[in-house]
mmCIF file of C-alpha atoms in Angstrom:
data_model
loop_
_atom_site.group_PDB
_atom_site.id
_atom_site.type_symbol
_atom_site.label_atom_id
_atom_site.label_comp_id
_atom_site.label_asym_id
_atom_site.label_seq_id
_atom_site.Cartn_x
_atom_site.Cartn_y
_atom_site.Cartn_z
ATOM 1 C CA UNK A 17 11.987 43.529 -138.219
ATOM 2 C CA UNK A 18 11.415 46.656 -135.554
ATOM 3 C CA UNK A 19 8.516 48.786 -136.465
ATOM 4 C CA UNK A 20 7.615 52.038 -134.853
ATOM 5 C CA UNK A 21 4.376 53.722 -135.227
ATOM 6 C CA UNK A 22 4.627 57.830 -134.963
ATOM 7 C CA UNK A 23 1.653 60.041 -134.832
ATOM 8 C CA UNK A 24 2.330 63.657 -135.780
ATOM 9 C CA UNK A 25 -0.220 65.854 -133.649
ATOM 10 C CA UNK A 26 -0.365 69.538 -133.999
ATOM 11 C CA UNK A 27 -1.766 71.731 -131.900
ATOM 12 C CA UNK A 28 -2.247 74.981 -134.136
ATOM 13 C CA UNK A 29 -5.031 74.331 -137.514
ATOM 14 C CA UNK A 30 -6.802 76.844 -139.637
ATOM 15 C CA UNK A 31 -9.473 74.924 -139.895
ATOM 16 C CA UNK A 32 -9.714 72.771 -136.108
ATOM 17 C CA UNK A 33 -7.407 74.331 -133.845
ATOM 18 C CA UNK A 34 -6.444 72.190 -130.716
ATOM 19 C CA UNK A 35 -8.567 68.985 -133.066
ATOM 20 C CA UNK A 36 -5.879 66.592 -131.234
ATOM 21 C CA UNK A 37 -7.353 67.409 -128.003
ATOM 22 C CA UNK A 38 -11.178 67.317 -129.311
ATOM 23 C CA UNK A 39 -13.528 65.667 -126.688
ATOM 24 C CA UNK A 40 -14.514 62.226 -128.327
ATOM 25 C CA UNK A 41 -16.499 60.058 -126.839
ATOM 26 C CA UNK A 42 -14.978 61.240 -123.425
ATOM 27 C CA UNK A 43 -11.263 61.055 -124.907
ATOM 28 C CA UNK A 44 -9.023 63.501 -126.470
ATOM 29 C CA UNK A 45 -9.009 62.278 -130.256
ATOM 30 C CA UNK A 46 -5.161 61.466 -130.341
ATOM 31 C CA UNK A 47 -6.120 58.900 -127.637
ATOM 32 C CA UNK A 48 -8.098 57.236 -129.481
ATOM 33 C CA UNK A 49 -5.443 56.888 -132.189
ATOM 34 C CA UNK A 50 -3.429 55.687 -129.980
ATOM 35 C CA UNK A 51 -5.071 53.178 -128.242
ATOM 36 C CA UNK A 52 -5.942 51.669 -132.257
ATOM 37 C CA UNK A 53 -1.736 52.050 -133.097
ATOM 38 C CA UNK A 54 -1.135 50.214 -129.640
ATOM 39 C CA UNK A 55 -3.475 47.339 -131.283
ATOM 40 C CA UNK A 56 -1.473 46.724 -134.089
ATOM 41 C CA UNK A 57 0.426 43.463 -133.810
ATOM 42 C CA UNK A 58 3.123 44.463 -136.084
ATOM 43 C CA UNK A 59 4.105 47.633 -134.029
ATOM 44 C CA UNK A 60 6.962 47.407 -131.593
ATOM 45 C CA UNK A 61 6.266 50.922 -130.410
ATOM 46 C CA UNK A 62 3.892 53.836 -130.672
ATOM 47 C CA UNK A 63 4.922 57.461 -130.236
ATOM 48 C CA UNK A 64 3.326 60.708 -130.100
ATOM 49 C CA UNK A 65 5.265 63.587 -131.726
ATOM 50 C CA UNK A 66 4.040 67.216 -130.686
ATOM 51 C CA UNK A 67 5.864 70.382 -130.134
ATOM 52 C CA UNK A 68 2.997 71.358 -128.322
ATOM 53 C CA UNK A 69 2.995 71.206 -124.256
ATOM 54 C CA UNK A 70 -1.074 70.824 -123.995
ATOM 55 C CA UNK A 71 -0.613 68.028 -126.466
ATOM 56 C CA UNK A 72 2.554 66.344 -124.471
ATOM 57 C CA UNK A 73 0.766 67.205 -121.374
ATOM 58 C CA UNK A 74 -2.709 65.041 -122.373
ATOM 59 C CA UNK A 75 -0.672 62.234 -123.757
ATOM 60 C CA UNK A 76 1.290 61.255 -120.726
ATOM 61 C CA UNK A 77 -2.188 62.077 -118.639
ATOM 62 C CA UNK A 78 -3.112 58.936 -120.697
ATOM 63 C CA UNK A 79 -0.192 57.061 -119.935
ATOM 64 C CA UNK A 80 0.617 57.817 -123.636
ATOM 65 C CA UNK A 81 3.909 57.441 -125.042
ATOM 66 C CA UNK A 82 5.334 61.096 -126.685
ATOM 67 C CA UNK A 83 8.191 63.171 -127.729
ATOM 68 C CA UNK A 84 8.559 66.860 -128.450
ATOM 69 C CA UNK A 85 10.307 68.028 -131.284
ATOM 70 C CA UNK A 86 10.521 71.747 -132.272
ATOM 71 C CA UNK A 87 8.504 73.475 -135.195
ATOM 72 C CA UNK A 88 8.011 71.109 -138.231
ATOM 73 C CA UNK A 89 6.444 72.389 -141.772
ATOM 74 C CA UNK A 90 4.830 69.200 -142.064
ATOM 75 C CA UNK A 91 3.724 66.104 -140.589
ATOM 76 C CA UNK A 92 6.275 64.198 -142.335
ATOM 77 C CA UNK A 93 8.825 66.069 -141.300
ATOM 78 C CA UNK A 94 7.770 66.060 -137.388
ATOM 79 C CA UNK A 95 7.937 61.785 -138.038
ATOM 80 C CA UNK A 96 11.529 62.032 -139.512
ATOM 81 C CA UNK A 97 12.408 64.211 -136.511
ATOM 82 C CA UNK A 98 11.470 61.471 -134.393
ATOM 83 C CA UNK A 99 12.644 58.635 -136.119
ATOM 84 C CA UNK A 100 16.090 60.115 -136.615
ATOM 85 C CA UNK A 101 17.092 59.470 -132.766
ATOM 86 C CA UNK A 102 15.509 55.939 -133.166
ATOM 87 C CA UNK A 103 16.903 52.644 -133.844
ATOM 88 C CA UNK A 104 14.456 50.825 -136.102
ATOM 89 C CA UNK A 105 13.577 49.299 -139.866
ATOM 90 C CA UNK A 106 10.320 50.558 -140.720
ATOM 91 C CA UNK A 107 8.592 53.614 -139.615
ATOM 92 C CA UNK A 108 4.517 53.934 -140.074
ATOM 93 C CA UNK A 109 3.449 57.647 -140.172
ATOM 94 C CA UNK A 110 -0.129 57.398 -138.456
ATOM 95 C CA UNK A 111 -2.452 60.529 -139.078
ATOM 96 C CA UNK A 112 -3.783 61.846 -135.572
ATOM 97 C CA UNK A 113 -7.127 63.051 -137.212
ATOM 98 C CA UNK A 114 -8.276 59.178 -138.322
ATOM 99 C CA UNK A 115 -10.291 58.375 -135.166
ATOM 100 C CA UNK A 116 -11.632 55.303 -136.923
ATOM 101 C CA UNK A 117 -8.276 53.681 -137.591
ATOM 102 C CA UNK A 118 -8.763 49.781 -137.227
ATOM 103 C CA UNK A 119 -5.539 47.966 -136.363
ATOM 104 C CA UNK A 120 -5.739 45.548 -138.828
ATOM 105 C CA UNK A 121 -4.821 48.802 -141.199
ATOM 106 C CA UNK A 122 -1.768 49.381 -139.826
ATOM 107 C CA UNK A 123 -0.692 45.473 -140.118
ATOM 108 C CA UNK A 124 -1.852 45.365 -143.920
ATOM 109 C CA UNK A 125 0.125 48.329 -144.588
ATOM 110 C CA UNK A 126 3.159 46.994 -142.787
ATOM 111 C CA UNK A 127 2.679 43.338 -144.369
ATOM 112 C CA UNK A 128 4.504 43.678 -147.921
ATOM 113 C CA UNK A 129 7.832 44.925 -145.751
ATOM 114 C CA UNK A 130 8.190 41.165 -144.881
ATOM 115 C CA UNK A 131 7.248 39.831 -148.076
ATOM 116 C CA UNK A 132 9.247 41.963 -150.382
ATOM 117 C CA UNK A 133 12.429 43.030 -149.337
ATOM 118 C CA UNK A 134 12.146 45.701 -151.870
ATOM 119 C CA UNK A 135 9.767 47.551 -150.854
ATOM 120 C CA UNK A 136 10.274 51.170 -149.302
ATOM 121 C CA UNK A 137 6.980 52.921 -149.110
ATOM 122 C CA UNK A 138 4.198 51.635 -149.084
ATOM 123 C CA UNK A 139 0.636 53.405 -148.133
ATOM 124 C CA UNK A 140 -3.297 52.604 -148.489
ATOM 125 C CA UNK A 141 -6.042 52.937 -150.953
ATOM 126 C CA UNK A 142 -10.181 52.473 -150.786
ATOM 127 C CA UNK A 143 -12.405 52.083 -153.796
ATOM 128 C CA UNK A 144 -14.417 55.718 -154.615
ATOM 129 C CA UNK A 145 -17.861 54.923 -154.631
ATOM 130 C CA UNK A 146 -19.587 57.972 -155.667
ATOM 131 C CA UNK A 147 -19.070 60.386 -158.698
ATOM 132 C CA UNK A 148 -18.800 63.182 -156.099
ATOM 133 C CA UNK A 149 -16.362 61.829 -154.420
ATOM 134 C CA UNK A 150 -14.167 60.817 -157.470
ATOM 135 C CA UNK A 151 -14.965 64.427 -158.677
ATOM 136 C CA UNK A 152 -13.897 66.460 -155.448
ATOM 137 C CA UNK A 153 -10.407 67.502 -155.667
ATOM 138 C CA UNK A 154 -10.538 67.270 -151.556
ATOM 139 C CA UNK A 155 -10.134 63.176 -152.095
ATOM 140 C CA UNK A 156 -6.837 62.460 -153.236
ATOM 141 C CA UNK A 157 -6.789 59.720 -156.241
ATOM 142 C CA UNK A 158 -4.705 56.976 -156.797
ATOM 143 C CA UNK A 159 -3.894 54.897 -159.879
ATOM 144 C CA UNK A 160 -1.798 51.702 -159.473
ATOM 145 C CA UNK A 161 -0.144 49.214 -161.586
ATOM 146 C CA UNK A 162 -0.430 45.486 -162.102
ATOM 147 C CA UNK A 163 2.192 45.135 -159.354
ATOM 148 C CA UNK A 164 -0.407 47.384 -157.008
ATOM 149 C CA UNK A 165 2.875 50.136 -157.071
ATOM 150 C CA UNK A 166 1.166 54.081 -157.393
ATOM 151 C CA UNK A 167 1.289 55.162 -160.812
ATOM 152 C CA UNK A 168 0.152 58.630 -160.147
ATOM 153 C CA UNK A 169 -1.594 60.616 -156.905
ATOM 154 C CA UNK A 170 -4.146 63.433 -158.115
ATOM 155 C CA UNK A 171 -6.705 65.647 -156.728
ATOM 156 C CA UNK A 172 -7.938 65.647 -160.075
ATOM 157 C CA UNK A 173 -10.668 63.126 -161.526
ATOM 158 C CA UNK A 174 -7.798 60.018 -162.420
ATOM 159 C CA UNK A 175 -8.869 57.814 -164.428
ATOM 160 C CA UNK A 176 -10.350 60.573 -166.449
ATOM 161 C CA UNK A 177 -13.988 60.905 -168.100
ATOM 162 C CA UNK A 178 -15.889 58.112 -165.388
ATOM 163 C CA UNK A 179 -19.514 58.905 -165.679
ATOM 164 C CA UNK A 180 -21.458 57.807 -162.714
ATOM 165 C CA UNK A 181 -22.789 54.469 -164.675
ATOM 166 C CA UNK A 182 -19.160 53.323 -165.817
ATOM 167 C CA UNK A 183 -17.613 53.929 -161.976
ATOM 168 C CA UNK A 184 -17.926 50.452 -160.713
ATOM 169 C CA UNK A 185 -16.504 49.119 -163.649
ATOM 170 C CA UNK A 186 -12.901 50.952 -163.620
ATOM 171 C CA UNK A 187 -10.702 50.709 -160.856
ATOM 172 C CA UNK A 188 -11.053 53.983 -159.245
ATOM 173 C CA UNK A 189 -9.646 54.487 -155.829
ATOM 174 C CA UNK A 190 -8.929 57.323 -153.030
ATOM 175 C CA UNK A 191 -5.636 57.612 -151.297
ATOM 176 C CA UNK A 192 -5.632 56.810 -147.413
ATOM 177 C CA UNK A 193 -3.311 58.643 -146.143
ATOM 178 C CA UNK A 194 -1.319 56.473 -143.680
ATOM 179 C CA UNK A 195 2.012 55.499 -144.647
ATOM 180 C CA UNK A 196 5.075 53.478 -143.602
ATOM 181 C CA UNK A 197 8.786 54.041 -144.681
ATOM 182 C CA UNK A 198 12.105 52.372 -144.495
ATOM 183 C CA UNK A 199 13.688 54.594 -141.933
ATOM 184 C CA UNK A 200 16.449 55.169 -144.121
ATOM 185 C CA UNK A 201 14.241 55.824 -147.345
ATOM 186 C CA UNK A 202 12.393 58.161 -145.001
ATOM 187 C CA UNK A 203 15.175 60.250 -143.629
ATOM 188 C CA UNK A 204 16.471 60.383 -147.377
ATOM 189 C CA UNK A 205 13.136 61.503 -148.340
ATOM 190 C CA UNK A 206 13.311 64.771 -146.248
ATOM 191 C CA UNK A 207 16.204 65.962 -147.314
ATOM 192 C CA UNK A 208 15.607 66.187 -150.428
ATOM 193 C CA UNK A 209 13.882 69.083 -152.338
ATOM 194 C CA UNK A 210 10.520 69.484 -153.134
ATOM 195 C CA UNK A 211 9.569 68.435 -156.656
ATOM 196 C CA UNK A 212 7.112 69.887 -159.454
ATOM 197 C CA UNK A 213 4.047 67.465 -159.139
ATOM 198 C CA UNK A 214 4.630 67.525 -155.248
ATOM 199 C CA UNK A 215 4.008 71.510 -155.725
ATOM 200 C CA UNK A 216 1.196 71.173 -158.179
ATOM 201 C CA UNK A 217 -0.808 68.936 -156.738
ATOM 202 C CA UNK A 218 -0.050 69.689 -153.265
ATOM 203 C CA UNK A 219 0.395 65.863 -152.744
ATOM 204 C CA UNK A 220 3.997 65.410 -151.037
ATOM 205 C CA UNK A 221 3.920 61.917 -151.619
ATOM 206 C CA UNK A 222 4.134 62.466 -155.222
ATOM 207 C CA UNK A 223 7.920 63.417 -153.928
ATOM 208 C CA UNK A 224 8.811 59.601 -154.233
ATOM 209 C CA UNK A 225 7.856 59.244 -157.242
ATOM 210 C CA UNK A 226 9.694 62.016 -158.870
ATOM 211 C CA UNK A 227 12.786 60.677 -157.560
ATOM 212 C CA UNK A 228 11.726 57.100 -158.746
ATOM 213 C CA UNK A 229 10.962 55.404 -155.468
ATOM 214 C CA UNK A 230 7.733 52.961 -155.764
ATOM 215 C CA UNK A 231 5.135 53.088 -153.488
ATOM 216 C CA UNK A 232 2.991 50.167 -152.737
ATOM 217 C CA UNK A 233 -0.441 50.556 -152.518
ATOM 218 C CA UNK A 234 -2.596 48.033 -150.490
ATOM 219 C CA UNK A 235 -6.238 48.020 -150.247
ATOM 220 C CA UNK A 236 -8.331 48.154 -147.450
ATOM 221 C CA UNK A 237 -12.029 48.208 -147.187
ATOM 222 C CA UNK A 238 -12.250 49.723 -144.023
ATOM 223 C CA UNK A 239 -14.303 52.796 -143.326
ATOM 224 C CA UNK A 240 -12.031 56.038 -142.283
ATOM 225 C CA UNK A 241 -13.390 59.273 -141.969
ATOM 226 C CA UNK A 242 -10.718 62.221 -141.347
ATOM 227 C CA UNK A 243 -11.339 64.779 -138.927
ATOM 228 C CA UNK A 244 -10.688 68.116 -140.758
ATOM 229 C CA UNK A 245 -13.378 70.675 -139.385
ATOM 230 C CA UNK A 246 -15.591 69.868 -136.379
ATOM 231 C CA UNK A 247 -18.255 68.714 -138.324
ATOM 232 C CA UNK A 248 -16.486 65.865 -139.365
ATOM 233 C CA UNK A 249 -15.988 65.437 -135.572
ATOM 234 C CA UNK A 250 -19.710 65.004 -135.038
ATOM 235 C CA UNK A 251 -19.962 62.237 -137.720
ATOM 236 C CA UNK A 252 -16.965 60.246 -136.385
ATOM 237 C CA UNK A 253 -19.145 60.468 -132.845
ATOM 238 C CA UNK A 254 -22.314 59.435 -134.673
ATOM 239 C CA UNK A 255 -20.469 56.347 -135.987
ATOM 240 C CA UNK A 256 -18.623 55.505 -133.310
ATOM 241 C CA UNK A 257 -21.831 56.044 -130.920
ATOM 242 C CA UNK A 258 -23.724 53.495 -132.989
ATOM 243 C CA UNK A 259 -20.951 50.757 -133.582
#
């Protein structure tokens, strides 16, 4: 089973322009993600996908594998553009703004494809520990069935009406935005129009569920902090410096 990790990286960002190239302990942030992905045992190749010459040049400079794409509306679309040219079975969509990514997280996400041939899409979840995160619309929540397949993703507080004292009693999880797909399923996804719940929540993974494609969800306990704004980068620096 050939598996390729693709890191979509764009320079333009309204909240943090140029963040793939942000200096993080002497390296551009995208290099941290790339090097971590390369240590995953389940990946045969890692590719950075970008439409920006500055990012392309930076990846070449540190010896990475990079491909140019045209303009793309989403990171998933950018991943699919590169995947369409590949001859592989599984594609991992690895966010370029997750510098705390550990290789084991990629490996546990790809393991279900080996164990369960029917799995088409897989992602990760992490336990929600605070009511603040539970109620935060920027923290995407996911609920799953007994087979660990997603029932729904939402920016709302799901399952609903849980107090601080009850939080530990219920399976409340945040979605970790890493994905792996059967290559054919990823390419099919990009040809579908956006769906009603996807638009309502602003969560493109709901397009799979609305088309009847299950998303298998694996729990991870490893800390992940997505870098959305410069303040997030400072927080990640502090964690890496004390690691």
